[in-house]
Tab-separated table of N, CA and C in Angstrom:
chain	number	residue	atom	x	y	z
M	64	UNK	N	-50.246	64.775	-50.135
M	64	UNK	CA	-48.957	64.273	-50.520
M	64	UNK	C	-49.031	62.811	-50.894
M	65	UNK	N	-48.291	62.140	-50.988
M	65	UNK	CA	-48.373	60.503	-51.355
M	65	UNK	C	-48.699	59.641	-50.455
M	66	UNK	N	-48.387	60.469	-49.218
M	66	UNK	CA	-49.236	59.406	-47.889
M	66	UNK	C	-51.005	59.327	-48.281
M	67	UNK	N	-51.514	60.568	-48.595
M	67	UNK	CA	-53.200	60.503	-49.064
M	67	UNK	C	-53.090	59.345	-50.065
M	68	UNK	N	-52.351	59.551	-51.193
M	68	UNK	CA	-52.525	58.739	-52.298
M	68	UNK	C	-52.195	57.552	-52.274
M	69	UNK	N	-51.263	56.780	-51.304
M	69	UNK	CA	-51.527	55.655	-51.125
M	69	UNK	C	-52.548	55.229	-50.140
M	70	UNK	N	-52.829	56.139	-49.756
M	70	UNK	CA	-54.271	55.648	-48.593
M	70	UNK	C	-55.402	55.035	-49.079
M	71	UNK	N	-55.713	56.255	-50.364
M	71	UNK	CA	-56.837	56.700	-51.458
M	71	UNK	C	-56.431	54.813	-52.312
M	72	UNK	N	-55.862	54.660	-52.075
M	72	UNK	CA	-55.164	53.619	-53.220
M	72	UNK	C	-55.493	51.838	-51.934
M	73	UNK	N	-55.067	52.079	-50.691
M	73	UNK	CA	-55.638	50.945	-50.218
M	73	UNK	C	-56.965	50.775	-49.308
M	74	UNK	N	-57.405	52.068	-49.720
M	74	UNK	CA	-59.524	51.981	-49.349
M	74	UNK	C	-59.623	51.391	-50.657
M	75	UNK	N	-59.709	51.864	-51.685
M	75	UNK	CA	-60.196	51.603	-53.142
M	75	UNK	C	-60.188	50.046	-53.395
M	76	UNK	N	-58.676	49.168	-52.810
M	76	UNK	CA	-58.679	47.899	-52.902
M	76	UNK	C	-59.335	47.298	-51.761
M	77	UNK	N	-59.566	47.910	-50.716
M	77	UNK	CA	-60.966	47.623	-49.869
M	77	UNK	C	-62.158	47.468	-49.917
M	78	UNK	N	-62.407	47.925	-51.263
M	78	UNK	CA	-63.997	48.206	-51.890
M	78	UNK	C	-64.452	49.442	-51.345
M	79	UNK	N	-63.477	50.123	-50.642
M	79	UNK	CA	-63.847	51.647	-49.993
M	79	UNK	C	-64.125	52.669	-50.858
M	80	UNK	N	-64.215	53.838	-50.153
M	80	UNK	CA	-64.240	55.283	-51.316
M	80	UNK	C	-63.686	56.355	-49.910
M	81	UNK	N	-63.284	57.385	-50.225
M	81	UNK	CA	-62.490	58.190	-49.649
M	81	UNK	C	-63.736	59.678	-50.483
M	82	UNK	N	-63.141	60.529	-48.835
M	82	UNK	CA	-63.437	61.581	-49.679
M	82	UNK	C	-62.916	63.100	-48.892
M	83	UNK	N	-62.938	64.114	-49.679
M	83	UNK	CA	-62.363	65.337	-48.874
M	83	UNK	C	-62.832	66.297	-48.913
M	84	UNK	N	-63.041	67.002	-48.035
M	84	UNK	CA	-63.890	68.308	-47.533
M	84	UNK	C	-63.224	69.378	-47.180
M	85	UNK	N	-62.883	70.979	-48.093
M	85	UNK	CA	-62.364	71.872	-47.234
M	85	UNK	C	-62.657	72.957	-46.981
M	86	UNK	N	-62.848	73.294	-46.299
M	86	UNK	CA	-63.108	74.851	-45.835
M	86	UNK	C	-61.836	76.356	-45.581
M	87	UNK	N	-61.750	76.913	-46.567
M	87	UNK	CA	-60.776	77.824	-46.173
M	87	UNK	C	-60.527	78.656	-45.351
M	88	UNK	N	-59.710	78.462	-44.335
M	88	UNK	CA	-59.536	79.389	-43.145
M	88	UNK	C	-59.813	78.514	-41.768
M	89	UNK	N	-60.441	77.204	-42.406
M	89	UNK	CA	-61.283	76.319	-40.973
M	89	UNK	C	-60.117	74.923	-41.298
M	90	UNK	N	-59.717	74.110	-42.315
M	90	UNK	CA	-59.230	72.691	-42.543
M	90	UNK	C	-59.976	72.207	-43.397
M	91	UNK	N	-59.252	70.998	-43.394
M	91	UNK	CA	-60.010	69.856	-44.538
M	91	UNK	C	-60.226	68.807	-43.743
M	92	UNK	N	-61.175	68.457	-44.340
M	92	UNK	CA	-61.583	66.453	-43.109
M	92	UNK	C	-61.532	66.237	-44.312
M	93	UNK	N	-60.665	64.509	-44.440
M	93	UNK	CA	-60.999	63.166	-45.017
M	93	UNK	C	-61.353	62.269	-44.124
M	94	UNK	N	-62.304	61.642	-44.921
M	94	UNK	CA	-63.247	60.288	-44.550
M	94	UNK	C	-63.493	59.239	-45.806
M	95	UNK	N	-63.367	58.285	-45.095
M	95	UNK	CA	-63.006	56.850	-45.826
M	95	UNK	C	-64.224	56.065	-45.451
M	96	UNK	N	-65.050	55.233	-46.160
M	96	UNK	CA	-65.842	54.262	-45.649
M	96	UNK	C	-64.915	53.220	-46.396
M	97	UNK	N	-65.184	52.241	-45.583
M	97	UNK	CA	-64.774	50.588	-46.135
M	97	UNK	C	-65.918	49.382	-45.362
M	98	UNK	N	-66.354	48.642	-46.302
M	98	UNK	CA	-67.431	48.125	-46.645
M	98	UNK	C	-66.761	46.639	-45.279
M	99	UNK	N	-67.548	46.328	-44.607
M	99	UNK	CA	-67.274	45.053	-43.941
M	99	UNK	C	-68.545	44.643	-42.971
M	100	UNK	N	-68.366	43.061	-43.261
M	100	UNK	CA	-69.882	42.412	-42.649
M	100	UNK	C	-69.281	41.887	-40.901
M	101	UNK	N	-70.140	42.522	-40.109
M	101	UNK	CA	-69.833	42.018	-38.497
M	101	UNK	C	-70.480	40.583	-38.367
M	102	UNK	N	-69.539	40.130	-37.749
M	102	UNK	CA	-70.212	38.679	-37.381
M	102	UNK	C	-70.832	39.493	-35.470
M	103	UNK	N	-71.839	39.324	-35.676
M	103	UNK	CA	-73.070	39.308	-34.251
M	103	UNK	C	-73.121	38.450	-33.286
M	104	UNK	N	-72.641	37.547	-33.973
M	104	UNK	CA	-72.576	36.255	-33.018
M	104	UNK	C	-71.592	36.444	-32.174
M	105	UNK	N	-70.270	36.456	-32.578
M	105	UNK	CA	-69.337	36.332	-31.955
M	105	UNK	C	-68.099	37.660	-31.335
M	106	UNK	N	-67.650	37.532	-30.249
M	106	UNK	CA	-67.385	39.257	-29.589
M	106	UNK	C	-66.045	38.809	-29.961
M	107	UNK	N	-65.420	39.837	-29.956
M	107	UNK	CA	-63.906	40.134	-30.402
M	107	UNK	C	-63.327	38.777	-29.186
M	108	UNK	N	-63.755	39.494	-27.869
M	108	UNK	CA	-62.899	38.876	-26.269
M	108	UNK	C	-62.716	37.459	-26.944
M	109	UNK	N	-63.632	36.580	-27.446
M	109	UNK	CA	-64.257	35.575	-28.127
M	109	UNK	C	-63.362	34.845	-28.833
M	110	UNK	N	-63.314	35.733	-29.860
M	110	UNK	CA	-62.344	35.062	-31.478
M	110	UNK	C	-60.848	35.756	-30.925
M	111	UNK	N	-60.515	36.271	-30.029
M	111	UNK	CA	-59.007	36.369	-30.003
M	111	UNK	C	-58.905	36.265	-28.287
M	112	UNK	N	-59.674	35.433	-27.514
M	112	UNK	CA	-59.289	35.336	-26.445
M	112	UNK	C	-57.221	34.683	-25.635
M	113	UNK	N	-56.469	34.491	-26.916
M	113	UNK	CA	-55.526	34.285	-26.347
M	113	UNK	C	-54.396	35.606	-27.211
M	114	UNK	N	-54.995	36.380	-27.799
M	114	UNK	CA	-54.641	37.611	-28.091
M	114	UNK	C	-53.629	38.857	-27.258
M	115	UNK	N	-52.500	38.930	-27.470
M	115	UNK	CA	-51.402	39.992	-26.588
M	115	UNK	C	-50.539	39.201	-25.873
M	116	UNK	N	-49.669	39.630	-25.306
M	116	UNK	CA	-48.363	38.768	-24.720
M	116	UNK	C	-49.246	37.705	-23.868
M	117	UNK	N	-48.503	36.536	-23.478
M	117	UNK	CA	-48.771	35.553	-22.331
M	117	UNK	C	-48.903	36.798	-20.893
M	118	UNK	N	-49.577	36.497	-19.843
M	118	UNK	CA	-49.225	37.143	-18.698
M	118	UNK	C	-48.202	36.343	-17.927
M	119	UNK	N	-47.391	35.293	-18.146
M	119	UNK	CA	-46.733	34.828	-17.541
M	119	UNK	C	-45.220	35.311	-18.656
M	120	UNK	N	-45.209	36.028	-19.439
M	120	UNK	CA	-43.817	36.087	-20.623
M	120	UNK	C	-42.870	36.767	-19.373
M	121	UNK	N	-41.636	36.185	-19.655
M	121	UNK	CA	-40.758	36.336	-18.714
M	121	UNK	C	-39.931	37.447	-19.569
M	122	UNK	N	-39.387	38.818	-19.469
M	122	UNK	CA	-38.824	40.007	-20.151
M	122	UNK	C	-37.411	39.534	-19.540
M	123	UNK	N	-37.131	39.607	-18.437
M	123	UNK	CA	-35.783	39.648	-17.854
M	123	UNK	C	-34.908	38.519	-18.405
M	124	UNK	N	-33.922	39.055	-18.609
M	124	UNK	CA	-32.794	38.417	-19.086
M	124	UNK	C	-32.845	38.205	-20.941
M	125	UNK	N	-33.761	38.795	-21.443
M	125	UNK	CA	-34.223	39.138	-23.166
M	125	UNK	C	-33.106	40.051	-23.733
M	126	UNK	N	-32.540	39.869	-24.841
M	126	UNK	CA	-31.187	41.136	-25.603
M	126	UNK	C	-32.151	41.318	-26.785
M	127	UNK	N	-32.897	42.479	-26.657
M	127	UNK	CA	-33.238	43.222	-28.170
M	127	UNK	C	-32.549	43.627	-28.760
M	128	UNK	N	-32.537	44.049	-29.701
M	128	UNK	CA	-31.819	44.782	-30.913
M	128	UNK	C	-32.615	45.897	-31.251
M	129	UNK	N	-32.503	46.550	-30.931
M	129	UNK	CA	-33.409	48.178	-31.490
M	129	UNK	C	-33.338	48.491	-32.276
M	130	UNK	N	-33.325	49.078	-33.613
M	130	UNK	CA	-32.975	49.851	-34.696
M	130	UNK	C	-33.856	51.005	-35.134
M	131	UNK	N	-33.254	51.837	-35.319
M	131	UNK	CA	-34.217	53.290	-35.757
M	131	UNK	C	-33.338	54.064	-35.687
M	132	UNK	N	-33.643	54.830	-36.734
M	132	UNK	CA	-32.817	56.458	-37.001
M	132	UNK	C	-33.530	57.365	-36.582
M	133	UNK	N	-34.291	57.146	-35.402
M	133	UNK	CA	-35.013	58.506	-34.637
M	133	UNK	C	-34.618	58.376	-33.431
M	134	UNK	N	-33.778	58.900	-32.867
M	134	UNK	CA	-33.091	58.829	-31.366
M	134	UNK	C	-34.113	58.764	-30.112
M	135	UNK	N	-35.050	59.379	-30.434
M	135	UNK	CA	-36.220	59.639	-29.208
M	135	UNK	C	-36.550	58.275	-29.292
M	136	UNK	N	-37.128	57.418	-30.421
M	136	UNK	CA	-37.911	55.955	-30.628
M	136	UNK	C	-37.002	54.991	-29.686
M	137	UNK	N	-35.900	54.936	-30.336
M	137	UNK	CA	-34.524	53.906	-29.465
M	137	UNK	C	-34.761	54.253	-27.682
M	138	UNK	N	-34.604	55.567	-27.368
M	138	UNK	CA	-34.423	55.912	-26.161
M	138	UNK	C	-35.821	54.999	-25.347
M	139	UNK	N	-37.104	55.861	-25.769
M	139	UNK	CA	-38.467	55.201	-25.418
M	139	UNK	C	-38.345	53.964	-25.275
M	140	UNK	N	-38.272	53.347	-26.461
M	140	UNK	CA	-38.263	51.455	-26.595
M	140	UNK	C	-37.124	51.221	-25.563
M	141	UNK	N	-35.975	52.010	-25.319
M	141	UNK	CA	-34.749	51.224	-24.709
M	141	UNK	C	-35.230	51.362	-23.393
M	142	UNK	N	-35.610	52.713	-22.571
M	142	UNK	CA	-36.304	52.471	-21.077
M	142	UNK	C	-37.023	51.815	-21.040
M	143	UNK	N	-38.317	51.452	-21.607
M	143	UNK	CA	-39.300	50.583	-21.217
M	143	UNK	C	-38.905	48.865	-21.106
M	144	UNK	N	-38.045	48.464	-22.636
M	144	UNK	CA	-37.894	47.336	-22.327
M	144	UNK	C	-36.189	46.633	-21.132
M	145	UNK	N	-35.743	48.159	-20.582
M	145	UNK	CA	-34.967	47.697	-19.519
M	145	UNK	C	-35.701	47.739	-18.295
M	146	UNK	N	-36.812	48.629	-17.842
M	146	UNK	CA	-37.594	48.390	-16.791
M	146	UNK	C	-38.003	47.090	-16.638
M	147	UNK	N	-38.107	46.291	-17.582
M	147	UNK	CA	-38.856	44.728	-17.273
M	147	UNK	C	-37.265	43.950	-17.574
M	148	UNK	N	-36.584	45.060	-17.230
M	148	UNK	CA	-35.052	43.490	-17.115
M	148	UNK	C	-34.568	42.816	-18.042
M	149	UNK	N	-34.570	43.340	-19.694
M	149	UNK	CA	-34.205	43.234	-21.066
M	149	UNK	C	-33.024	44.132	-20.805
M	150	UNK	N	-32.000	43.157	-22.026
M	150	UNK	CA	-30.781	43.713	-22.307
M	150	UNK	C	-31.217	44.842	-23.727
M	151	UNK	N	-30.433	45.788	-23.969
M	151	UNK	CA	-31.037	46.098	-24.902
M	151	UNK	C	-29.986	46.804	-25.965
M	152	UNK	N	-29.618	45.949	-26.928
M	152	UNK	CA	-28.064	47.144	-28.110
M	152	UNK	C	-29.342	47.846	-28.832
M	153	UNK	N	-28.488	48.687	-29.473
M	153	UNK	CA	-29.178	49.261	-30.422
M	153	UNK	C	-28.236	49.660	-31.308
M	154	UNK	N	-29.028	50.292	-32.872
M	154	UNK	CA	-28.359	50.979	-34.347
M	154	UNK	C	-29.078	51.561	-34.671
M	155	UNK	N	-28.541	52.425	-35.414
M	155	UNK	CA	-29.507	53.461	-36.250
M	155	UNK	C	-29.499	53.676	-37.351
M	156	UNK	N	-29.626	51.946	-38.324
M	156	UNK	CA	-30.204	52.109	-39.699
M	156	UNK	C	-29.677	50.424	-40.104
M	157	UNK	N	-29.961	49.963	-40.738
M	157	UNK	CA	-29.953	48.414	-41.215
M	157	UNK	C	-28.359	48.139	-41.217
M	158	UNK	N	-27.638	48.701	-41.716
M	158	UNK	CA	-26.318	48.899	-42.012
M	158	UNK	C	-25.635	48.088	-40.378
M	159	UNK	N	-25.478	49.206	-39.511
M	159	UNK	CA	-25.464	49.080	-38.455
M	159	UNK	C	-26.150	47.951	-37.858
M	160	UNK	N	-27.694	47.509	-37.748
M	160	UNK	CA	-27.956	46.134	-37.397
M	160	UNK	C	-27.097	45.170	-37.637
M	161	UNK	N	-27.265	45.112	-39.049
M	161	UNK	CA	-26.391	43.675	-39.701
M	161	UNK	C	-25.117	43.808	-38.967
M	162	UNK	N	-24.667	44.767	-38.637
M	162	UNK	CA	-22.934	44.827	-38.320
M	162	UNK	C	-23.208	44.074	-37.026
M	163	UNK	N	-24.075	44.670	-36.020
M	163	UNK	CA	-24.248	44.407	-34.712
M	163	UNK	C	-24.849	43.002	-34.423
M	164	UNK	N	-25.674	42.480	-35.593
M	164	UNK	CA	-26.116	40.912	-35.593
M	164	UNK	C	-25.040	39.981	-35.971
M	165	UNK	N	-24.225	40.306	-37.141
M	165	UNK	CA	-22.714	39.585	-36.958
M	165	UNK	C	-21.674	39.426	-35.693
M	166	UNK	N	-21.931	40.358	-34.931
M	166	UNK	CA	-20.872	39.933	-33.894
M	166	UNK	C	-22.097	39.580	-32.461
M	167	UNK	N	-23.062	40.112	-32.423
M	167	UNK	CA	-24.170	39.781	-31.336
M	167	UNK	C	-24.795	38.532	-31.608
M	168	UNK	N	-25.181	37.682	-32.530
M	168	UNK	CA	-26.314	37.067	-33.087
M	168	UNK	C	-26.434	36.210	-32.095
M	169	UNK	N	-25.355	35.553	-31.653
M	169	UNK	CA	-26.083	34.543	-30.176
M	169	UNK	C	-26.491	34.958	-29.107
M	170	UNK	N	-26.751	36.010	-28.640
M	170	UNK	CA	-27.230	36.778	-27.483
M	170	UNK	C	-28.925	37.381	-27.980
M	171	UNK	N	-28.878	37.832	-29.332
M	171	UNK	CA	-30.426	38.760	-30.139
M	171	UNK	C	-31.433	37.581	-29.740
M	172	UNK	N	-32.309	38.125	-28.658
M	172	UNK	CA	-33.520	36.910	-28.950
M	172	UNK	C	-34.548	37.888	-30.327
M	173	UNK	N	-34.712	39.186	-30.077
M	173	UNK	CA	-35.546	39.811	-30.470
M	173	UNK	C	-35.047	41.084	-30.955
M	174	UNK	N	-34.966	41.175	-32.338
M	174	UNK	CA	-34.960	42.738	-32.998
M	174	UNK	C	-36.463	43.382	-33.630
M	175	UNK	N	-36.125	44.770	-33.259
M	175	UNK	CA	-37.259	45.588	-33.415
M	175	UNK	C	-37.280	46.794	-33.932
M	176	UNK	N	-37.344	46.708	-35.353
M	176	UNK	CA	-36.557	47.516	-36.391
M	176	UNK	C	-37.639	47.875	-37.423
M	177	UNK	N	-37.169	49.218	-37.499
M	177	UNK	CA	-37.558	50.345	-38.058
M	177	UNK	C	-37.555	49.542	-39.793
M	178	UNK	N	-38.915	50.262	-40.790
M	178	UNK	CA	-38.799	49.911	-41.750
M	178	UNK	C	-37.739	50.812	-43.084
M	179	UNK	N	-38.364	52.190	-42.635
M	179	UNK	CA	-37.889	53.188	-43.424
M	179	UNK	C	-36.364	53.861	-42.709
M	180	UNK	N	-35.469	53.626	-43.227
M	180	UNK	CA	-34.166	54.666	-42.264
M	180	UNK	C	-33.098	54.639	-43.769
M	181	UNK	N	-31.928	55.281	-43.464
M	181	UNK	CA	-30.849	55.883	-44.265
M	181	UNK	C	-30.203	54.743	-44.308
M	182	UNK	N	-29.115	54.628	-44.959
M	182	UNK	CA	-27.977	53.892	-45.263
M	182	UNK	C	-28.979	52.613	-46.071
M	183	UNK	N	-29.479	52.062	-45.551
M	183	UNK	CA	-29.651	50.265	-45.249
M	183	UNK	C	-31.439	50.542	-44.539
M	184	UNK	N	-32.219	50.096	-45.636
M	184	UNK	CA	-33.705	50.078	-44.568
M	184	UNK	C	-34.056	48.561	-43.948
M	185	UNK	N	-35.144	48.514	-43.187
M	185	UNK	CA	-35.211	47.408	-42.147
M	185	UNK	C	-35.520	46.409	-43.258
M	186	UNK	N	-35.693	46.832	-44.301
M	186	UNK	CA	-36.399	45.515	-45.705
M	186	UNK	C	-35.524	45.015	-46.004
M	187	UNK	N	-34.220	45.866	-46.494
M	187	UNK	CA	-33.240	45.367	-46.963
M	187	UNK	C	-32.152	44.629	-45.916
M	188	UNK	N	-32.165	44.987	-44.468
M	188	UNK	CA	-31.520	44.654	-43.761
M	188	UNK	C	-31.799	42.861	-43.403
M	189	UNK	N	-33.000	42.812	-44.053
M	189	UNK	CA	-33.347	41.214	-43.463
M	189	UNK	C	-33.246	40.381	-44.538
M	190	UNK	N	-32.593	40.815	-45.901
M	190	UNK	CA	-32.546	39.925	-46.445
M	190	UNK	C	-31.373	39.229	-47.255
């Protein structure tokens, strides 16, 4: 479908090559090589040692903004970030954000919004 073909489309600008294998009755495998030089010297821990949240980031008392038109995503994201003591609104599609950032905006430290949804997508919603 067009998910392959844009895939096929950002190996290629990788200097990659893609390729597909099928067997009828068994599946198809795709496999992608993309060309890249390891630095030896140096370990990941290394070049991104201050890499992922602070261990001291304080969650409690945080108002996200959720957005997504998949009810399960909102729900997930909304328990986890109230277990660490985040406020949390939510919408379900850009439309709805913007509405909810007009009357919320001094409370939003952090929205976390979906790119693709109905009405209003998260692209258009930010600009």
């Amino acid at each position: 479908g067009l998910g392959l073909s844009i895939v096929q489309r950002l190996v290629e600008l990788l200097g990659g090559s893609l390729s597909v294998s099928s067997t009828f009755g068994k599946g198809t495998s795709f496999v992608f090589t993309i060309p890249f030089q390891a630095n030896l010297e140096t370990s990941a821990a290394e070049v991104c040692s201050d890499c992922g949240p602070p261990q001291h980031m304080s969650w409690s008392g945080q108002t996200w903004l959720v957005v997504d038109d998949t009810p399960l995503n909102i729900l997930v994201l909304q328990r986890r970030l109230e277990k660490r003591g985040c406020t949390v609104l939510t919408a379900t599609n850009g439309r709805e954000c913007v509405d909810v950032w007009e009357v919320e905006c001094s409370r939003v430290d952090i929205i976390f919004m979906d790119i693709w949804m109905p009405v209003l997508d998260g692209l258009q919603a930010t600009t």
